[in-house]
Structure formats: structure tokens, C-alpha cells
Short mmCIF file of N, CA and C in Angstrom, two decimals:
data_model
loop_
_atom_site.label_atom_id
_atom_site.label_comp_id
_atom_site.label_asym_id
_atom_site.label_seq_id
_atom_site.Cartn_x
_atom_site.Cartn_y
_atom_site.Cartn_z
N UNK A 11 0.83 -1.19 0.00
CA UNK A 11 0.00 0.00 0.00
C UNK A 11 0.88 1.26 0.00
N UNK A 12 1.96 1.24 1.16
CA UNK A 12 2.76 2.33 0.87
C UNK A 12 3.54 2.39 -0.31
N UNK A 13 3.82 1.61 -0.70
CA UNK A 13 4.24 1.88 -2.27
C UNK A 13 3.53 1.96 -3.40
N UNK A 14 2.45 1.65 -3.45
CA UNK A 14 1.30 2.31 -4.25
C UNK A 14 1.53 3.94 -4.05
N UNK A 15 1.36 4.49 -2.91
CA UNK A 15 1.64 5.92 -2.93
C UNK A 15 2.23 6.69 -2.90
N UNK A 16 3.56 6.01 -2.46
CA UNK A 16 4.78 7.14 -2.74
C UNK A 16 5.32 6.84 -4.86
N UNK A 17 4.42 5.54 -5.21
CA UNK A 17 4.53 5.61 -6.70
C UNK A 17 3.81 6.75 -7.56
N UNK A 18 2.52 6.83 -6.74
CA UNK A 18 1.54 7.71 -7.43
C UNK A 18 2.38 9.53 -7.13
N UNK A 19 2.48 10.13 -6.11
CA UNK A 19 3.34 10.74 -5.70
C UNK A 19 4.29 11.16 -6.69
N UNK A 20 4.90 10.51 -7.20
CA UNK A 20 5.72 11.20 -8.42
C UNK A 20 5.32 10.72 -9.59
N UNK A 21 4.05 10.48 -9.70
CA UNK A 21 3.15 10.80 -11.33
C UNK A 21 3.02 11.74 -11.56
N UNK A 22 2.42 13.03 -10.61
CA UNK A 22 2.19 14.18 -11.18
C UNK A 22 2.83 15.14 -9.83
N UNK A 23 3.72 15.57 -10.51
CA UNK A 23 4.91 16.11 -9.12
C UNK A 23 4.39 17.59 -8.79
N UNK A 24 3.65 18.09 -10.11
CA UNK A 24 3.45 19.52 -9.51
C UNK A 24 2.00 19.55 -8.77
N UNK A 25 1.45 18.42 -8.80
CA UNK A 25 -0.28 18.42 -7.99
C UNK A 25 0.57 18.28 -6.45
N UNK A 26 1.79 17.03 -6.44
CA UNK A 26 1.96 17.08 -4.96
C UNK A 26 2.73 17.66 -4.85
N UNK A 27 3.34 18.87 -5.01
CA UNK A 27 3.62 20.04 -4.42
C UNK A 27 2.93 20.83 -4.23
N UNK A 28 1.92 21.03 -4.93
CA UNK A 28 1.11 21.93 -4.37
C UNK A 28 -0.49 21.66 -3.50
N UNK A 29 -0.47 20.15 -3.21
CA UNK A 29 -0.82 19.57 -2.25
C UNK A 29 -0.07 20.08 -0.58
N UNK A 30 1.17 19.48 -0.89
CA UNK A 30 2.06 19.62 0.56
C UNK A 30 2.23 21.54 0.41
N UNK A 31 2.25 22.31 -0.56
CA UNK A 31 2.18 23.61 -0.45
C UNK A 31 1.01 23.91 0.76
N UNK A 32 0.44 23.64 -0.34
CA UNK A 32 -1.42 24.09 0.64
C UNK A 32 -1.59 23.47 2.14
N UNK A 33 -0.66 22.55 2.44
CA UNK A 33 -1.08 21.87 3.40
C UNK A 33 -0.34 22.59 4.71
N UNK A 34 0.58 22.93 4.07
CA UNK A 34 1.85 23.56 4.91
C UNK A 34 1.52 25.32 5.56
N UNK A 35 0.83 25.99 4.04
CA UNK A 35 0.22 27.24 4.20
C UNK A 35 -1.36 27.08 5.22
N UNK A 36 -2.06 25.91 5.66
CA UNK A 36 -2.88 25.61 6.21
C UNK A 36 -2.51 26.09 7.54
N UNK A 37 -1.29 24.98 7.75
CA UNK A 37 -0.75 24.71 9.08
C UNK A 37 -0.18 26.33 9.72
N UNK A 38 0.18 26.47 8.75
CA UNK A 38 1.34 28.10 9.18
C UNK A 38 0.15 29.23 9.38
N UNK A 39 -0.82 29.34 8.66
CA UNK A 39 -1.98 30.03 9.28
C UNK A 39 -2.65 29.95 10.37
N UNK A 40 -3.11 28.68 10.64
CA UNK A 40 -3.47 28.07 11.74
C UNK A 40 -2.55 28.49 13.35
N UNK A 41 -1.78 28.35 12.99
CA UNK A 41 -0.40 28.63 14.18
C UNK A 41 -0.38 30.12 14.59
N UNK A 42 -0.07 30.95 13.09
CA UNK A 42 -0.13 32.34 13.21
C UNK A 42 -1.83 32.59 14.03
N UNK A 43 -3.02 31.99 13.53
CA UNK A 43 -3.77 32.97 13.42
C UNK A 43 -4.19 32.04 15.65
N UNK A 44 -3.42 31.39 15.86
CA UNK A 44 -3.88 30.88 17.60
C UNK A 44 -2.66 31.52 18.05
N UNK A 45 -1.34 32.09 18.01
CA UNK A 45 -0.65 33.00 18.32
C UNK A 45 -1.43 34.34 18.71
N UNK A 46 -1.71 34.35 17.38
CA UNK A 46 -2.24 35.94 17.94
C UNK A 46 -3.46 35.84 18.66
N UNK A 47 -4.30 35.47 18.51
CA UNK A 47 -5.59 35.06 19.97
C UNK A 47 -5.37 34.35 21.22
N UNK A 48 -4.36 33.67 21.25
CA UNK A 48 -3.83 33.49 22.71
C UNK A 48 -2.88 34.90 23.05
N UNK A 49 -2.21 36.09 22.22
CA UNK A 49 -1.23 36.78 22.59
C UNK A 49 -2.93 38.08 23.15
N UNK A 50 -3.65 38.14 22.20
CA UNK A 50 -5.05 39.04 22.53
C UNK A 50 -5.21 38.84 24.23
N UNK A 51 -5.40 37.71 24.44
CA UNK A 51 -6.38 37.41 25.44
C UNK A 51 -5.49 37.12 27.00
N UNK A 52 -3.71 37.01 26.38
CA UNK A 52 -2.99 37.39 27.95
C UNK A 52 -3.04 38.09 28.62
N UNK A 53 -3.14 39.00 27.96
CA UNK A 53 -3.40 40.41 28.98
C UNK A 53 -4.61 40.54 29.97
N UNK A 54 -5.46 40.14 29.00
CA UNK A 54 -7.19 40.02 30.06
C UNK A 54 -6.52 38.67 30.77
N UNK A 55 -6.19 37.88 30.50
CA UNK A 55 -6.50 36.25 31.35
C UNK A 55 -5.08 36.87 32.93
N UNK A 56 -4.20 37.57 32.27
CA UNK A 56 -3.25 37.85 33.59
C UNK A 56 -3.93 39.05 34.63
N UNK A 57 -4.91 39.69 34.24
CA UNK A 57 -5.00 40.67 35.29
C UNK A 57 -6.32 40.05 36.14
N UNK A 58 -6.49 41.00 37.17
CA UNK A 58 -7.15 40.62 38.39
C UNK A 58 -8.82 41.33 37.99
N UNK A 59 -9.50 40.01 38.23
CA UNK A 59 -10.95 40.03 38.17
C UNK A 59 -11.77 40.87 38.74
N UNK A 60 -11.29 41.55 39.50
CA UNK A 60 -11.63 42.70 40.96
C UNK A 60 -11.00 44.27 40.40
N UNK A 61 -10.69 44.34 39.13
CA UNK A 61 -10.30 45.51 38.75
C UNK A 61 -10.91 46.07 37.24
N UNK A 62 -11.37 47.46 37.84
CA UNK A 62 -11.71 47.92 36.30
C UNK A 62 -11.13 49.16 36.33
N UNK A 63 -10.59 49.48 35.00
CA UNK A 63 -10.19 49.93 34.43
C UNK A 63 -11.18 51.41 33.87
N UNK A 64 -11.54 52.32 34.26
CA UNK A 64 -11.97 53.81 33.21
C UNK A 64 -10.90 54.72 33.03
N UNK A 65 -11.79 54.60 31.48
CA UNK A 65 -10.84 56.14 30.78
C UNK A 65 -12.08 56.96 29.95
N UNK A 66 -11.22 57.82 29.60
CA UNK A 66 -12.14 59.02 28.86
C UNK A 66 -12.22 58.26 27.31
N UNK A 67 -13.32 58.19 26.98
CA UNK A 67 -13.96 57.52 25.32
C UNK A 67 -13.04 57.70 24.27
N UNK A 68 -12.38 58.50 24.16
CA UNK A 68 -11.85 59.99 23.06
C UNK A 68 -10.19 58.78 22.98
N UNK A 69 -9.18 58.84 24.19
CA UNK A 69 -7.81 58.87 24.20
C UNK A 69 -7.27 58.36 25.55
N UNK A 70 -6.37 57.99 25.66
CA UNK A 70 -5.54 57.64 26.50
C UNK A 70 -4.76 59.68 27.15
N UNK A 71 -4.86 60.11 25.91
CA UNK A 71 -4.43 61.66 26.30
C UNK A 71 -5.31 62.31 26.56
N UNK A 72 -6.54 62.34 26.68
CA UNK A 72 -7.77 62.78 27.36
C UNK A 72 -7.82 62.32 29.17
N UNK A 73 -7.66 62.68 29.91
CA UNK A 73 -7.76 62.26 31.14
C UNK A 73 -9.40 62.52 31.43
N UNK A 74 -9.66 61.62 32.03
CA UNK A 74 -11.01 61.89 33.07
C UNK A 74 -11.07 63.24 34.42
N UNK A 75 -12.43 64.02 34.62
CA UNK A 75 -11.90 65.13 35.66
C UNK A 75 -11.80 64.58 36.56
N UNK A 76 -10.91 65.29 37.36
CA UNK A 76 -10.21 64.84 38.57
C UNK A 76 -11.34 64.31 39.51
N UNK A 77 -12.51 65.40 39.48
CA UNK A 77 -13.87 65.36 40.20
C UNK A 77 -14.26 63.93 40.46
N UNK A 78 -14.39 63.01 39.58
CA UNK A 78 -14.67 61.83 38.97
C UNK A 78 -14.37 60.88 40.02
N UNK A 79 -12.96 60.91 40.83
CA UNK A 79 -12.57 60.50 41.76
C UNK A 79 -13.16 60.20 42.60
N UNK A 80 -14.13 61.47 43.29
CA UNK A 80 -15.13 60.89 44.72
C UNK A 80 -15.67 60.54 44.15
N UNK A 81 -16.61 60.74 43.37
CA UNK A 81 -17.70 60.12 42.64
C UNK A 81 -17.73 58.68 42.54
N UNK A 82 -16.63 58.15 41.80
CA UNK A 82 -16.32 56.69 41.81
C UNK A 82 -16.35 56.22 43.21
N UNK A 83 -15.30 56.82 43.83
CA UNK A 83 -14.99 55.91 45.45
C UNK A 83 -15.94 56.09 46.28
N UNK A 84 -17.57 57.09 45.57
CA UNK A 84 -18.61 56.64 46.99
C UNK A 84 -19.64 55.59 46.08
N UNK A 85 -19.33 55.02 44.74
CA UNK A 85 -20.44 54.03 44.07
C UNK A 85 -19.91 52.46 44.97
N UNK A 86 -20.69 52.19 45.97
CA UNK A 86 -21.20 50.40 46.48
C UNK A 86 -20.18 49.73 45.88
N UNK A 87 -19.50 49.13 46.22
CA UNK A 87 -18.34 47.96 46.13
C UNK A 87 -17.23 48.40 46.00
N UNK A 88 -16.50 49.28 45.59
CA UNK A 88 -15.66 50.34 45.25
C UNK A 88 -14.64 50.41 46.15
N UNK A 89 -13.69 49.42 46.16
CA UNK A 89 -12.54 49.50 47.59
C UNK A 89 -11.19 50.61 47.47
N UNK A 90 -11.15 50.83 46.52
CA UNK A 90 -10.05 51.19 45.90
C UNK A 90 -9.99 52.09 44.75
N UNK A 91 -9.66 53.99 44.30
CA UNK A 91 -9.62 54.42 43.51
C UNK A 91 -8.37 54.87 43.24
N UNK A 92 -7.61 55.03 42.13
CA UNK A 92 -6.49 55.77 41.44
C UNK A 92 -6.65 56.08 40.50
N UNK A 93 -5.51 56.75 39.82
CA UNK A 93 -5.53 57.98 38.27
C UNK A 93 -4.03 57.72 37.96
N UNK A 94 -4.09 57.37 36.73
CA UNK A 94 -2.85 57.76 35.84
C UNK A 94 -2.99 58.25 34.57
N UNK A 95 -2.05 59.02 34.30
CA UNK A 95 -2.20 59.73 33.24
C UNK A 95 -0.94 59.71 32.30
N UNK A 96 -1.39 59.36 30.50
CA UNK A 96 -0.57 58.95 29.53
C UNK A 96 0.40 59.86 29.83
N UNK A 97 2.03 59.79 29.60
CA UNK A 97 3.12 60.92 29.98
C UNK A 97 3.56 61.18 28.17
N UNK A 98 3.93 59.82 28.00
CA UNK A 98 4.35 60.16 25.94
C UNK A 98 5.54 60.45 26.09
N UNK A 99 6.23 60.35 26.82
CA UNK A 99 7.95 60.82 26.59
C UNK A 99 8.62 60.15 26.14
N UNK A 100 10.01 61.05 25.50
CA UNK A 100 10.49 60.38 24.60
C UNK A 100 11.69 60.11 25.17
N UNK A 101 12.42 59.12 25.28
CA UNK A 101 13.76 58.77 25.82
C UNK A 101 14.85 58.75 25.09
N UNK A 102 15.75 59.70 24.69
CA UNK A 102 16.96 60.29 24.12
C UNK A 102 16.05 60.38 22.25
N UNK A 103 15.82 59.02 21.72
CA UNK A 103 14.74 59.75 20.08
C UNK A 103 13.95 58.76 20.24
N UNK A 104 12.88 58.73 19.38
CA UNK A 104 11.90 58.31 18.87
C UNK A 104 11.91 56.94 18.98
N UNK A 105 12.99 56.07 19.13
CA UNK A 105 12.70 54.95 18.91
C UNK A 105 12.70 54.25 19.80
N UNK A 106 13.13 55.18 21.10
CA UNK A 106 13.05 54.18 22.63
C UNK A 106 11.68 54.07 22.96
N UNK A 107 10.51 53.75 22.39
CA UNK A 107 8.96 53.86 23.30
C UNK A 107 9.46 52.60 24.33
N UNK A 108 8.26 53.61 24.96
CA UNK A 108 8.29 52.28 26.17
C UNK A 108 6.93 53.24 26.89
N UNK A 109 5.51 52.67 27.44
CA UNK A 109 4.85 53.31 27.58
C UNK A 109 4.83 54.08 28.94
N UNK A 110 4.55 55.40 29.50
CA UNK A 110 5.08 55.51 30.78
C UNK A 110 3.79 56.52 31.32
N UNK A 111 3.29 56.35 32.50
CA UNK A 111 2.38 56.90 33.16
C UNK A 111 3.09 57.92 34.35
N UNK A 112 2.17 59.14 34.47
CA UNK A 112 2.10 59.67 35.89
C UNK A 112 0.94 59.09 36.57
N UNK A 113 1.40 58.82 37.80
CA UNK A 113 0.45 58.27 38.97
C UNK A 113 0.25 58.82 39.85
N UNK A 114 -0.76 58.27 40.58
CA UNK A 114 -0.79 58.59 42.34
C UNK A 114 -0.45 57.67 42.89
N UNK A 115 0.94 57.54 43.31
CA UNK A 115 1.80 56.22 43.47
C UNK A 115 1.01 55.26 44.45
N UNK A 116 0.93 55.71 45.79
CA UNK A 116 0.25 54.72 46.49
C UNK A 116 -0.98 54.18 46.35
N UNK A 117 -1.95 54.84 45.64
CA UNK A 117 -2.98 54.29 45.47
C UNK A 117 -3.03 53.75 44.00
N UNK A 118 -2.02 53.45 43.16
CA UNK A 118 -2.14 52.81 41.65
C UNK A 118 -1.67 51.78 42.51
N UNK A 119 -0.48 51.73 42.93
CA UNK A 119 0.10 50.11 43.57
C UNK A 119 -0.40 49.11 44.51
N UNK A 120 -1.60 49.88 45.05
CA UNK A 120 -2.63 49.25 45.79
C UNK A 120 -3.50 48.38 45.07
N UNK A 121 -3.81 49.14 43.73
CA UNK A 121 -4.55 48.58 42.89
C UNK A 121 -3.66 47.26 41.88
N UNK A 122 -2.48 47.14 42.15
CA UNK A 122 -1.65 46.16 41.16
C UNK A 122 -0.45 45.83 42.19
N UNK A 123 -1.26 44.96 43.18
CA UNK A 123 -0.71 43.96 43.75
C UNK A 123 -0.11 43.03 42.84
N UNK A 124 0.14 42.69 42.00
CA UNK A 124 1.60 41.96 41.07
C UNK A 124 2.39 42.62 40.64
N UNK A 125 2.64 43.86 40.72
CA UNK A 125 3.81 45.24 40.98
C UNK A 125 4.29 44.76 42.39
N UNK A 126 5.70 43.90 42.36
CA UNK A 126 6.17 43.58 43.33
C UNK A 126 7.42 44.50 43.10
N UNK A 127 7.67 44.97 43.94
CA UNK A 127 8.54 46.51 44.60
C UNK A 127 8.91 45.98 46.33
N UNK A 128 10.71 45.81 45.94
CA UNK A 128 10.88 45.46 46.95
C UNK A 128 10.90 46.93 48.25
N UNK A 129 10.61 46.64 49.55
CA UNK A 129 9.93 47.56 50.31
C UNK A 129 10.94 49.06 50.60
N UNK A 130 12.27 48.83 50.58
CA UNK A 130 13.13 49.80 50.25
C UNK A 130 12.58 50.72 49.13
N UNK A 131 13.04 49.99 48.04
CA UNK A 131 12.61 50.85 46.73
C UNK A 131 11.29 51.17 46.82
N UNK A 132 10.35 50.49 47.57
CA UNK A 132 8.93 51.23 47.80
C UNK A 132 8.93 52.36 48.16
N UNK A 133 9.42 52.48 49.65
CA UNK A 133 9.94 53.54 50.29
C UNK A 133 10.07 55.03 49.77
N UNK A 134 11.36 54.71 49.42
CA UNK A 134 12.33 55.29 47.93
C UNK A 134 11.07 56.27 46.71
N UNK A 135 10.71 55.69 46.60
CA UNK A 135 9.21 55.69 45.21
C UNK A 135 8.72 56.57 46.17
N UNK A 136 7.93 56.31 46.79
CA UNK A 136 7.27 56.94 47.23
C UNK A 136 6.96 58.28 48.48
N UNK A 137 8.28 58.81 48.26
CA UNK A 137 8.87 60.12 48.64
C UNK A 137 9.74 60.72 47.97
N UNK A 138 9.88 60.56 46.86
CA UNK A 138 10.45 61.28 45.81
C UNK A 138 9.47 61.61 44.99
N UNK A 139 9.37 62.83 44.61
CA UNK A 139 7.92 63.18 43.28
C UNK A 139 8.42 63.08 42.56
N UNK A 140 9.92 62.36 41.80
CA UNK A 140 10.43 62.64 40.72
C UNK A 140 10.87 60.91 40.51
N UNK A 141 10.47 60.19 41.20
CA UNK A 141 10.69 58.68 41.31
C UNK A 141 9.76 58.39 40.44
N UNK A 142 10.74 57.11 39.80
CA UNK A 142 9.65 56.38 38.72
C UNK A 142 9.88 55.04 39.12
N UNK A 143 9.47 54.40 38.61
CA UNK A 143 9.12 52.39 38.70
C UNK A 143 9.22 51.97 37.25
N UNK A 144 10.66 50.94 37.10
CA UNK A 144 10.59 50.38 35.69
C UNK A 144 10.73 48.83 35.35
N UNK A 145 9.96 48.09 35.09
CA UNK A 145 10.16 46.68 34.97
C UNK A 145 11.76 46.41 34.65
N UNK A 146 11.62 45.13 35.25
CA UNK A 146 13.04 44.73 34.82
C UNK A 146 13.54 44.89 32.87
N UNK A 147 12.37 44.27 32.17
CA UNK A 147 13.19 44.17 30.78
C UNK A 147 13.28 45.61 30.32
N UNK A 148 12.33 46.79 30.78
CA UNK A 148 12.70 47.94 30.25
C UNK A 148 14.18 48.59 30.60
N UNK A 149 14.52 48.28 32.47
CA UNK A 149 15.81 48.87 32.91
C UNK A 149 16.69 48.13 32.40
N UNK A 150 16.74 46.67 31.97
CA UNK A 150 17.57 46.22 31.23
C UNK A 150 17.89 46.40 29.64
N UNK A 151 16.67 47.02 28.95
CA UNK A 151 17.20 47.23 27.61
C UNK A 151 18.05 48.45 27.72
N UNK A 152 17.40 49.63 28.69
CA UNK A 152 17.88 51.10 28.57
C UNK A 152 19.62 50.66 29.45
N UNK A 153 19.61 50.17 30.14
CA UNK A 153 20.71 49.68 31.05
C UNK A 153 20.83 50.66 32.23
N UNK A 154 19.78 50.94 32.40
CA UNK A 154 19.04 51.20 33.66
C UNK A 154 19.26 50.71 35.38
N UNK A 155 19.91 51.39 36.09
CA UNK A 155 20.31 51.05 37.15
C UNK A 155 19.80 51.78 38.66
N UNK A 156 18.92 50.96 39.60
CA UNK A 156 18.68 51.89 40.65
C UNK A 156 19.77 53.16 40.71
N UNK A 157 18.56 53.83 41.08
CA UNK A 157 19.25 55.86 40.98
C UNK A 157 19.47 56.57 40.38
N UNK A 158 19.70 55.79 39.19
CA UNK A 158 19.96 56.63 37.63
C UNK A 158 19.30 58.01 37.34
N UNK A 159 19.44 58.77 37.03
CA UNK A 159 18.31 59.43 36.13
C UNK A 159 18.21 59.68 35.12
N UNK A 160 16.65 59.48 34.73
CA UNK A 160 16.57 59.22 33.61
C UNK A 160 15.26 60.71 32.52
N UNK A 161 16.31 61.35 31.73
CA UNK A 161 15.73 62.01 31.23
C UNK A 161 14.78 61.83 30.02
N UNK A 162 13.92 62.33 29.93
CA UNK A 162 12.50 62.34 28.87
C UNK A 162 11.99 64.00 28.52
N UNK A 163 11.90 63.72 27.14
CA UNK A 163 11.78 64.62 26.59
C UNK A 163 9.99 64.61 26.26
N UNK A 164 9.18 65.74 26.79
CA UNK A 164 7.54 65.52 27.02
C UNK A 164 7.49 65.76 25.33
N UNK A 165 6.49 64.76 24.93
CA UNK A 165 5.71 64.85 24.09
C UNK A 165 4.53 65.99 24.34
N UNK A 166 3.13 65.06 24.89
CA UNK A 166 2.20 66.24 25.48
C UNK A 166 2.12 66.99 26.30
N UNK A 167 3.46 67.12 27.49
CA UNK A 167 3.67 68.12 28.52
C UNK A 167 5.08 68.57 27.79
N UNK A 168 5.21 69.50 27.04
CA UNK A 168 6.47 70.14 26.50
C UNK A 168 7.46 70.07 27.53
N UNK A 169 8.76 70.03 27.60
CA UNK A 169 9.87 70.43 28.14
C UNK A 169 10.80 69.22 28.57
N UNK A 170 11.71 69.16 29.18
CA UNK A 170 12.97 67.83 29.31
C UNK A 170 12.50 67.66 30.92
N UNK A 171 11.82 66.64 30.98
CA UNK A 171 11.74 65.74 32.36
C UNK A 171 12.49 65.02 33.03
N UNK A 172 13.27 64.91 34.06
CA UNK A 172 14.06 63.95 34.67
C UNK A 172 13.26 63.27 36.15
N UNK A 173 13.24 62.25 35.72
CA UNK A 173 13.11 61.26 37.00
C UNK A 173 13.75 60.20 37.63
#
């Protein structure tokens, strides 16, 4: 039987190539297209079920009014409110993005208990107004070292920022 088909197989060589073509472009779609819907849905499946998220409809550069604040933290279930706001800076040119927020430090980190900050550098953070918080792979691409500072050039707040 198997040689019945690897005979037939090279009767007509360009049908089974473009058999194993198609079969191959099947597979490679297939892969690509559950890559990207498992890469969609990490983000929702890693964060915490007990957190929502508002922003203004419009932008990430649109902030919500400040007002908004009590408002939220007196609506029934509501343990916890914070604000951050898009910063857009640019780190030495254009091609360092890396996305970076102003906060209200203690009460964003309340809210993202998997922001593990060892309690020094908590400390640290959070008596400096000019302290920032950077994951490891970002301080490692920039080569980023506790204390550093690190200047940014504002996109939507004009002028050279150091933190």
C-alpha cells in the first residue's frame, strides 16, 4: 500500500507540491492565526478580576476630571480608587517607546498587587515626586540602574523631564 503511494506521488509532481504547499500554508496560518488570539487574550487572562479599568472615550491623552474621583470611590463595592495619566515621553529619540504613566503612586500600587517593589525601593518611590518604577526588561534594555536618572523629553507636557 505504501508503495502504491509514494509511486503515485511522483506521477504528477506539480499536484503534490502543491498539495504539501497548501497543506503547509494551512498549518502556518493556523499557528499564526492561535498565536495571535492566545497573545489578545494574555493580557485580560493575567490581570485581576476585581479591577476595572476607566478612561475618557476619546484617548488615553484625554484624562477623566479629577472630580470623577469621589464620585467613583462613593459608588457600592468600590474598595479602591487611582488615576494615571498617559506621559508620551520620549527617551533620548523616537525609537526608545516604552509606555510611561504619571500616577498617584500609592494608590495605583494598591490597585496592582503583582507590581512587586521590593519595600526599600517602595519607600524610595514613594517620597520622591520625581521617582519612577521600571520593569526589569525595560531597565535592562535602557541599562538602567537603581538611581539613575533618567531624562525624557515631554511629548504632550512640553519640556525635558528627569526622573
Amino acid at each position: 500500500m505504501l508503495r502504491f503511494i509514494f509511486r503515485n506521488l511522483g506521477r504528477h509532481p506539480l499536484r503534490t507540491g502543491l498539495t504539501v504547499a497548501g497543506i503547509v500554508v494551512a498549518v502556518l496560518a493556523f499557528a499564526i492565526l492561535r498565536t495571535v488570539v492566545d497573545t489578545w487574550y494574555a493580557g485580560a487572562e493575567a490581570t485581576s478580576a476585581r479591577r476595572l479599568i476607566t478612561r475618557n472615550a476619546v484617548s488615553l491623552t484625554f484624562p477623566l476630571p479629577i472630580s470623577y474621583l469621589g464620585r467613583i470611590r462613593r459608588i457600592r463595592g468600590v474598595e479602591t480608587v487611582s488615576y494615571a495619566n498617559w506621559f508620551a515621553g520620549v527617551y533620548l529619540n523616537e525609537k526608545n517607546f516604552f509606555p510611561q504613566f504619571a500616577v498617584e503612586a500609592k494608590g495605583y500600587l494598591d490597585l496592582y498587587p503583582e507590581f512587586i517593589v521590593p519595600p526599600e525601593q517602595l519607600k524610595d518611590f514613594l517620597h520622591d515626586r520625581k521617582g519612577a518604577l521600571a520593569g526589569e526588561r525595560v531597565a535592562a534594555q535602557y541599562g538602567w540602574k537603581i538611581g539613575d536618572v533618567i531624562p525624557l523629553r515631554g511629548t504632550i507636557y512640553p519640556g525635558q523631564w528627569s526622573f
